[in-house]
XYZ file of N, CA and C in Angstrom:
510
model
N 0.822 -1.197 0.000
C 0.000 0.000 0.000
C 0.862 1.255 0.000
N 1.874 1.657 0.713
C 2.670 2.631 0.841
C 3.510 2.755 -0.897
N 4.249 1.773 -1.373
C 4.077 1.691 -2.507
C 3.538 2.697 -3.803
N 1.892 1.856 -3.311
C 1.086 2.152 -4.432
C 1.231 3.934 -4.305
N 1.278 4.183 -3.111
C 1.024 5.632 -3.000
C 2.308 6.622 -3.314
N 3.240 5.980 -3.389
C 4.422 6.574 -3.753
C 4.480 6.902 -5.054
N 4.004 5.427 -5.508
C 3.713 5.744 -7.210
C 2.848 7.027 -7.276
N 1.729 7.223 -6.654
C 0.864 8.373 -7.173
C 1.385 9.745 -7.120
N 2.286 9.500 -6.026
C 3.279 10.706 -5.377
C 3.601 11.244 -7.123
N 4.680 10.199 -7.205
C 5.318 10.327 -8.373
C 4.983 10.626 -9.149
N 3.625 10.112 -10.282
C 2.634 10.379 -11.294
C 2.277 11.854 -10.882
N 1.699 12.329 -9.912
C 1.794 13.854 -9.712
C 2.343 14.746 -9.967
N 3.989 14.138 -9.014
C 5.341 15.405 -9.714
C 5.763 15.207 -10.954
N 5.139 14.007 -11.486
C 5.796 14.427 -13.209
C 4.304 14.703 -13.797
N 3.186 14.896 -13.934
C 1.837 15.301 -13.793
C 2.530 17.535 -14.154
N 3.054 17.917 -12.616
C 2.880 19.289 -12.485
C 4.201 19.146 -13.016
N 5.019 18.501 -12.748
C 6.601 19.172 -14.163
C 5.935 19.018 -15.614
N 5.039 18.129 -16.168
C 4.685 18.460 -17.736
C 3.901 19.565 -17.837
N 3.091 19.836 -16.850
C 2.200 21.059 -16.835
C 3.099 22.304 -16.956
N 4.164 22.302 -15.867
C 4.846 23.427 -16.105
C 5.592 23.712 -17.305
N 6.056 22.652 -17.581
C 7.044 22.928 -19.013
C 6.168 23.110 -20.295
N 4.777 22.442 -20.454
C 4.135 22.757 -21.177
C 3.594 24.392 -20.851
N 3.343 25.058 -20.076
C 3.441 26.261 -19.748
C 4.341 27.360 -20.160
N 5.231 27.224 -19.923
C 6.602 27.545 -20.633
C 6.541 27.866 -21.935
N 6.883 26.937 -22.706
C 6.182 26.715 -24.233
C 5.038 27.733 -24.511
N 4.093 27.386 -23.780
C 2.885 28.361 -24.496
C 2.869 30.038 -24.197
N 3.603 30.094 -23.330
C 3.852 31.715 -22.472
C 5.279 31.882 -23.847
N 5.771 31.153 -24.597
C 7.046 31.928 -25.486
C 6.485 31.789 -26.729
N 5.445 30.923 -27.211
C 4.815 31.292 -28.763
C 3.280 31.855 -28.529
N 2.986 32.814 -27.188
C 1.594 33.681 -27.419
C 1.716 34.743 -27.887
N 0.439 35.096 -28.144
C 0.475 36.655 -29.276
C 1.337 37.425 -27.867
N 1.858 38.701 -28.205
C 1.868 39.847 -27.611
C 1.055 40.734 -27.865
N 0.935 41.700 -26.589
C 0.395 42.934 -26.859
C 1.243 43.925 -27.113
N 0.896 45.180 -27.835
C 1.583 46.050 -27.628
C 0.410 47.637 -27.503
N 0.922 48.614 -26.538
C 0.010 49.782 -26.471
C 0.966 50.588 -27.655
N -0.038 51.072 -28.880
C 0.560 51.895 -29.855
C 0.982 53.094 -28.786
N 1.991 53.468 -29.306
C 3.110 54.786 -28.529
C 3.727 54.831 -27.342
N 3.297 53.806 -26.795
C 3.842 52.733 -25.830
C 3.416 54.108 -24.504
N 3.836 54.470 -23.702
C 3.149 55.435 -22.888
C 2.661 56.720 -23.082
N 2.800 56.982 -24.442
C 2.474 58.141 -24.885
C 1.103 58.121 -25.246
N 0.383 56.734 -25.828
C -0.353 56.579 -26.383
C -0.906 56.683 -27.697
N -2.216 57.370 -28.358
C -2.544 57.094 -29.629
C -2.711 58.758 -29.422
N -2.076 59.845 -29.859
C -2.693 61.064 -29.404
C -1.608 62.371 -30.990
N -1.575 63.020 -31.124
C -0.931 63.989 -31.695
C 0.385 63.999 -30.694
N 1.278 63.488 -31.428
C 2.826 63.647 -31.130
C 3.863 64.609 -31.202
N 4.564 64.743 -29.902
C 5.177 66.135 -29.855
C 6.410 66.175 -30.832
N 6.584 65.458 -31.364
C 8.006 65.036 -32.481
C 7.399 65.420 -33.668
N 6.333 64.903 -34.054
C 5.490 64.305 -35.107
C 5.595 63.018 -35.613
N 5.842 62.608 -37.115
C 5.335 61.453 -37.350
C 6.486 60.545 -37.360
N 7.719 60.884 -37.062
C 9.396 60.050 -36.750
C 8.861 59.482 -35.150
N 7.885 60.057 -34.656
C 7.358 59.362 -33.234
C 7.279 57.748 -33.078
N 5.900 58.074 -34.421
C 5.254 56.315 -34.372
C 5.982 55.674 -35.106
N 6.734 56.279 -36.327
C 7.614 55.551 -37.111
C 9.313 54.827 -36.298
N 9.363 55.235 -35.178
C 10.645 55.578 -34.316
C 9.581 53.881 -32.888
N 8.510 54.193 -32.739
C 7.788 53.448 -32.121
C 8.136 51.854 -32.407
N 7.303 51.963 -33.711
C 6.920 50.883 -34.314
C 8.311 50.185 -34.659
N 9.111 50.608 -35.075
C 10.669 49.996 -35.344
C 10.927 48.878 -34.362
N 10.759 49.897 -32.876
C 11.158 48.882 -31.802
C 10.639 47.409 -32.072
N 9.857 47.206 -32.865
C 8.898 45.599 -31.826
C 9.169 44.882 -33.163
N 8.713 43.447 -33.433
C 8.829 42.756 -34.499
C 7.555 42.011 -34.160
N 6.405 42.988 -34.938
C 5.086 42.172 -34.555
C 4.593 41.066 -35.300
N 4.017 40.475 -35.137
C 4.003 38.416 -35.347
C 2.268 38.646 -35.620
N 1.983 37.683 -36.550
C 0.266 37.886 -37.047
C 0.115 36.881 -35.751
N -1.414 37.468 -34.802
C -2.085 37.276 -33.677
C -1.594 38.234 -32.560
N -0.679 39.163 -32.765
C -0.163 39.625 -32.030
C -1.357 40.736 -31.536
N -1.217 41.553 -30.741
C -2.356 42.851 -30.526
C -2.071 44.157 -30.302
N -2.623 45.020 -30.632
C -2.386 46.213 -30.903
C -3.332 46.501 -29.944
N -3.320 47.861 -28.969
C -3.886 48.584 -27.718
C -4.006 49.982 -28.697
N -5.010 50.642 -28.821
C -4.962 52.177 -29.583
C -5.434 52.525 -28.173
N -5.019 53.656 -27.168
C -5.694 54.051 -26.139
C -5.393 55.276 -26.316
N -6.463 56.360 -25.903
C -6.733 57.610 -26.576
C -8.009 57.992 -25.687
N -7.782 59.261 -25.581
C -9.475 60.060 -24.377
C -10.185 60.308 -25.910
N -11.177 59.458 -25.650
C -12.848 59.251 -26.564
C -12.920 61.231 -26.499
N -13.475 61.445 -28.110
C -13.735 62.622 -28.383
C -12.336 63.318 -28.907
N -11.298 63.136 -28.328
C -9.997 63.837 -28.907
C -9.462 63.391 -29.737
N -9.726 61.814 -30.307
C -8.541 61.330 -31.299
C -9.618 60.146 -31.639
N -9.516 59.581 -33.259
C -10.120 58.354 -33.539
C -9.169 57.326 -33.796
N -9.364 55.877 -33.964
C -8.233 55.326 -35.160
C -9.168 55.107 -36.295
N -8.436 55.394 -37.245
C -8.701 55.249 -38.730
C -7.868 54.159 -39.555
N -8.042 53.005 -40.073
C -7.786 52.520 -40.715
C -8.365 52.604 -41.865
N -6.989 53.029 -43.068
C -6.829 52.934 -44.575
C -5.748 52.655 -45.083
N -5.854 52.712 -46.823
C -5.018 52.266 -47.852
C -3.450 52.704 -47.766
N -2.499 52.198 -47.890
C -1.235 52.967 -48.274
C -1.248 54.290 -48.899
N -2.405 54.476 -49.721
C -2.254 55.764 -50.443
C -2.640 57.013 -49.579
N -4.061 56.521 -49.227
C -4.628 57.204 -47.721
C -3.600 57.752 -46.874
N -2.857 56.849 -46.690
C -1.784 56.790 -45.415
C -1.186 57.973 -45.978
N -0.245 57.591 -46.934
C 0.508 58.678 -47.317
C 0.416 60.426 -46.764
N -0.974 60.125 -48.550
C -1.554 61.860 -48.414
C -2.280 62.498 -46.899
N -2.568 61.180 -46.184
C -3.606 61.569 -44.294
C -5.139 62.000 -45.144
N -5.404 61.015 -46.287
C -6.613 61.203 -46.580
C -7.770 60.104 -45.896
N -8.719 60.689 -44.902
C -9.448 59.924 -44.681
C -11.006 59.576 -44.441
N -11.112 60.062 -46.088
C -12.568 60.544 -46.560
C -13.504 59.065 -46.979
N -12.560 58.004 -47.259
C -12.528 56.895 -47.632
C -11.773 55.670 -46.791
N -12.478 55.206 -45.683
C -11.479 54.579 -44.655
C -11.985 52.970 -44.567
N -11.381 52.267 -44.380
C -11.681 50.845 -44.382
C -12.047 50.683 -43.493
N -12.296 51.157 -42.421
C -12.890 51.394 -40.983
C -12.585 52.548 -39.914
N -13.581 52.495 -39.098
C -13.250 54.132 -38.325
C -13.445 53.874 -37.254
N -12.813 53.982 -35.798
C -13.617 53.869 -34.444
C -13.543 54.973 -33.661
N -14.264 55.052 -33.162
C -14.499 56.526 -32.001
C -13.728 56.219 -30.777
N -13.784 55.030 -30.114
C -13.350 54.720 -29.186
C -12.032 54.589 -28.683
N -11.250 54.376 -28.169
C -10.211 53.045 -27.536
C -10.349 51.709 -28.035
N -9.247 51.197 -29.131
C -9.489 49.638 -29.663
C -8.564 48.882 -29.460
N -9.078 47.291 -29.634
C -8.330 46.607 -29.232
C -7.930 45.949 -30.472
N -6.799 45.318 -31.171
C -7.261 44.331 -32.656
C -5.904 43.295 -32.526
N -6.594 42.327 -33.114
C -5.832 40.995 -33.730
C -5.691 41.282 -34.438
N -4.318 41.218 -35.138
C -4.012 40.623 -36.532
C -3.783 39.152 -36.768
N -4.641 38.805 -38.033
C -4.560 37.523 -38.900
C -3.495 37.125 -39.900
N -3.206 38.179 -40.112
C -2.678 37.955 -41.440
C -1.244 38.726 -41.379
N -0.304 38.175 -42.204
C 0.801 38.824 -42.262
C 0.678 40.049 -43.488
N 0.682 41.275 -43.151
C 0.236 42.486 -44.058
C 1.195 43.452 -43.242
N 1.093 44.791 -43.790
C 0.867 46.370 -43.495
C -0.258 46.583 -43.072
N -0.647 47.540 -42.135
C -1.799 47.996 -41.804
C -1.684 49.703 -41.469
N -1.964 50.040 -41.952
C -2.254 51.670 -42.027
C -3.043 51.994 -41.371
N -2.462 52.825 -39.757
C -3.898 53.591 -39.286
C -3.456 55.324 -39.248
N -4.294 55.747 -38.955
C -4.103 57.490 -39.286
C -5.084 57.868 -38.105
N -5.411 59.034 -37.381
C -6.302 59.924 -36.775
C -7.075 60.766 -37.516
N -8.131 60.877 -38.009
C -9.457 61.608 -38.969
C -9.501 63.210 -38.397
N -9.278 63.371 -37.434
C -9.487 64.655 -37.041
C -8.645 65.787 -37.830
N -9.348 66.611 -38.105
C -8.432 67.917 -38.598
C -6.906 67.747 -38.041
N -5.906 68.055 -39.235
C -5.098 68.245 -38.708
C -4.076 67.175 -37.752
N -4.814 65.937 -37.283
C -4.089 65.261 -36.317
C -3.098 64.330 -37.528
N -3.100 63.678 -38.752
C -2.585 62.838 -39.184
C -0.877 63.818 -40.408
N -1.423 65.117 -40.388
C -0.398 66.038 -40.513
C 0.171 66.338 -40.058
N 0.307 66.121 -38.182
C 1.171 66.709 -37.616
C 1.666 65.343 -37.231
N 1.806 63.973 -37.904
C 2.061 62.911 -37.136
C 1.285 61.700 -36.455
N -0.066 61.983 -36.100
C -0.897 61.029 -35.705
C -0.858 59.866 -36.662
N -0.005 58.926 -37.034
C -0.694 57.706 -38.244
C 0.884 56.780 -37.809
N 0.390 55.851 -37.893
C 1.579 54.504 -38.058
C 0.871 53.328 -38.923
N 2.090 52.923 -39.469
C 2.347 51.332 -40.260
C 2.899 50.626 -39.913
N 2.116 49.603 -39.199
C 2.547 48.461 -38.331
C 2.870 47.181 -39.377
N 3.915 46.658 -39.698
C 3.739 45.355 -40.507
C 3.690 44.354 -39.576
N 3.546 43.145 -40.209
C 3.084 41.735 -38.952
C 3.757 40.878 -40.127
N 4.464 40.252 -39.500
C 4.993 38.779 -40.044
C 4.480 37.672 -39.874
N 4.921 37.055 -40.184
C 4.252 35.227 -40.207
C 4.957 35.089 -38.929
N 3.997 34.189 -38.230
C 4.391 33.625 -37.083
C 5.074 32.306 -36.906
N 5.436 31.802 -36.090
C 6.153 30.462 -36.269
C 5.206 29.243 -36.247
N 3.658 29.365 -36.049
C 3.192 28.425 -35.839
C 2.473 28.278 -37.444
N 2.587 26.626 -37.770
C 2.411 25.823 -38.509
C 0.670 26.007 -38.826
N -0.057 26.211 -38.173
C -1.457 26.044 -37.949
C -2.006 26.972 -38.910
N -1.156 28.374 -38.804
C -1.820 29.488 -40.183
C -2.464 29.319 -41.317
N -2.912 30.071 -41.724
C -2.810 30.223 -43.271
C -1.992 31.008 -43.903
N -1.604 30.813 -45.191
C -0.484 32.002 -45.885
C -1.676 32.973 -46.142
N -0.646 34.434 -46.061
C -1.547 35.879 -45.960
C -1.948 35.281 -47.353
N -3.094 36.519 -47.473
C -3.943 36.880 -48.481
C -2.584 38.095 -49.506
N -2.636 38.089 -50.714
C -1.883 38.919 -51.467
C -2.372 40.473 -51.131
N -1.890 41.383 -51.028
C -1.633 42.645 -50.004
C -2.069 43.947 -51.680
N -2.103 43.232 -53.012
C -1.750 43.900 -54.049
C -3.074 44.706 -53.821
N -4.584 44.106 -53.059
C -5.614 44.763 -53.210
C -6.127 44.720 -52.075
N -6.619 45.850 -51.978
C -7.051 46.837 -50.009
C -8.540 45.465 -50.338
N -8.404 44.401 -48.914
C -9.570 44.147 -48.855
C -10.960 44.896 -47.914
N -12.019 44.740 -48.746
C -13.417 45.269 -48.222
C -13.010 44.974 -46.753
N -13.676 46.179 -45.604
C -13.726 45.802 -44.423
C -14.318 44.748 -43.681
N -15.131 44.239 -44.160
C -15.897 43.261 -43.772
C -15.358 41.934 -43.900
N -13.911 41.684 -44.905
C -13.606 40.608 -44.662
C -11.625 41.076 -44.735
N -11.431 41.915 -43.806
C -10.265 42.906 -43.193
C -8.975 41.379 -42.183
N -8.310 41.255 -42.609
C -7.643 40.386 -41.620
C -6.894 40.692 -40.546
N -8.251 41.590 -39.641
C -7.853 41.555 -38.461
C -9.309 41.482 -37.734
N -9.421 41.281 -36.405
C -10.607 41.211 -35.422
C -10.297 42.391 -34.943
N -11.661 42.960 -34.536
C -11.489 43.708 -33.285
C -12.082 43.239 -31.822
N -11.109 43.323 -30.537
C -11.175 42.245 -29.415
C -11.651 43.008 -28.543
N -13.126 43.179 -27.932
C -13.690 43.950 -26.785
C -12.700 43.485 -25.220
N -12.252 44.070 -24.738
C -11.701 43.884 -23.641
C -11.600 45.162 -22.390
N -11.583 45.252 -21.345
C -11.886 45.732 -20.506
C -10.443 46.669 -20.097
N -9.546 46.443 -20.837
C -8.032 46.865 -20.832
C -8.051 47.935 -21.604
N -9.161 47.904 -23.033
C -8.882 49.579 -23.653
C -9.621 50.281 -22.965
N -10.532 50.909 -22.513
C -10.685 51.619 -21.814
C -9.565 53.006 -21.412
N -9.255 53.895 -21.369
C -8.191 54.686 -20.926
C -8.406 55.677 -20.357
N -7.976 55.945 -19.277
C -8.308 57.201 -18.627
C -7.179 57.356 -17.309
N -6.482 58.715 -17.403
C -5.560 58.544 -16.587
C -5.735 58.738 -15.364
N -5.439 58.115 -14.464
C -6.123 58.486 -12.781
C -5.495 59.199 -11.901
């Protein structure tokens, strides 16, 4: 009897060592987050647009990864559009628009162009181009070809309701 129970002992601690090491593993191939401007946030930049471009350099974002836009509702939107959009800060024509604080997945390995709609905010700097690479996991699909802006409705990214965009400084 003492035995038998030793065995179970055992089956346990190698039970919580596979758990942990399988843990491990999954904590080094999960998406990341990242907050666009990192404490500065999503707002008109005191540099201008070498800000987000100077931002975005830092990270090497991976498709599933997440993007944080946090911004005080009423002062700033995100705007997602075209490369061309991007360019000129035209955003009369946008592949999507939010008022809020957003949260988003990316699917797909692309460029993604966002800009600020407000007068003036994407001229003085408000806009970044985040690219996303292929990730290491096998499970994907290969991106969609990038040659044509897809309709928003079938956009390869989600947007993720979470209780984290929200922003407000206390």
């Amino acid at each position: 009897m003492v035995k038998s129970s030793m065995n179970n002992g055992n089956v346990m601690v190698f039970a919580v060592a596979v758990a942990a090491a399988a843990s491990m593993v999954l904590q080094t191939t999960e998406a990341a987050e990242y907050v666009v401007g990192d404490d500065l946030g999503w707002t008109v930049p005191p540099n201008g647009a070498a800000t987000y471009v100077e931002w975005a350099s830092k990270y090497n974002f991976l498709v599933n990864d997440f993007l944080d836009f946090k911004f005080a509702q009423g002062e700033q939107d995100v705007t997602l559009v075209t490369k061309e959009n991007f360019e000129i800060c035209n955003s009369t024509d946008p592949l999507f628009q939010l008022q809020k604080p957003a949260r988003f997945q990316f699917l797909s390995a692309d460029t993604f162009y966002f800009i600020c709609s407000f007068a003036g905010h994407c001229a003085q700097g408000q806009k970044v181009a985040v690219t996303f690479a292929p990730s290491a996991s096998p499970s994907l699909s290969p991106s969609p070809s990038s040659a044509d802006s897809p309709p928003a409705a079938s956009l390869p990214l989600k947007f993720v309701l979470s209780r984290k965009v929200g922003f407000r400084k206390v």
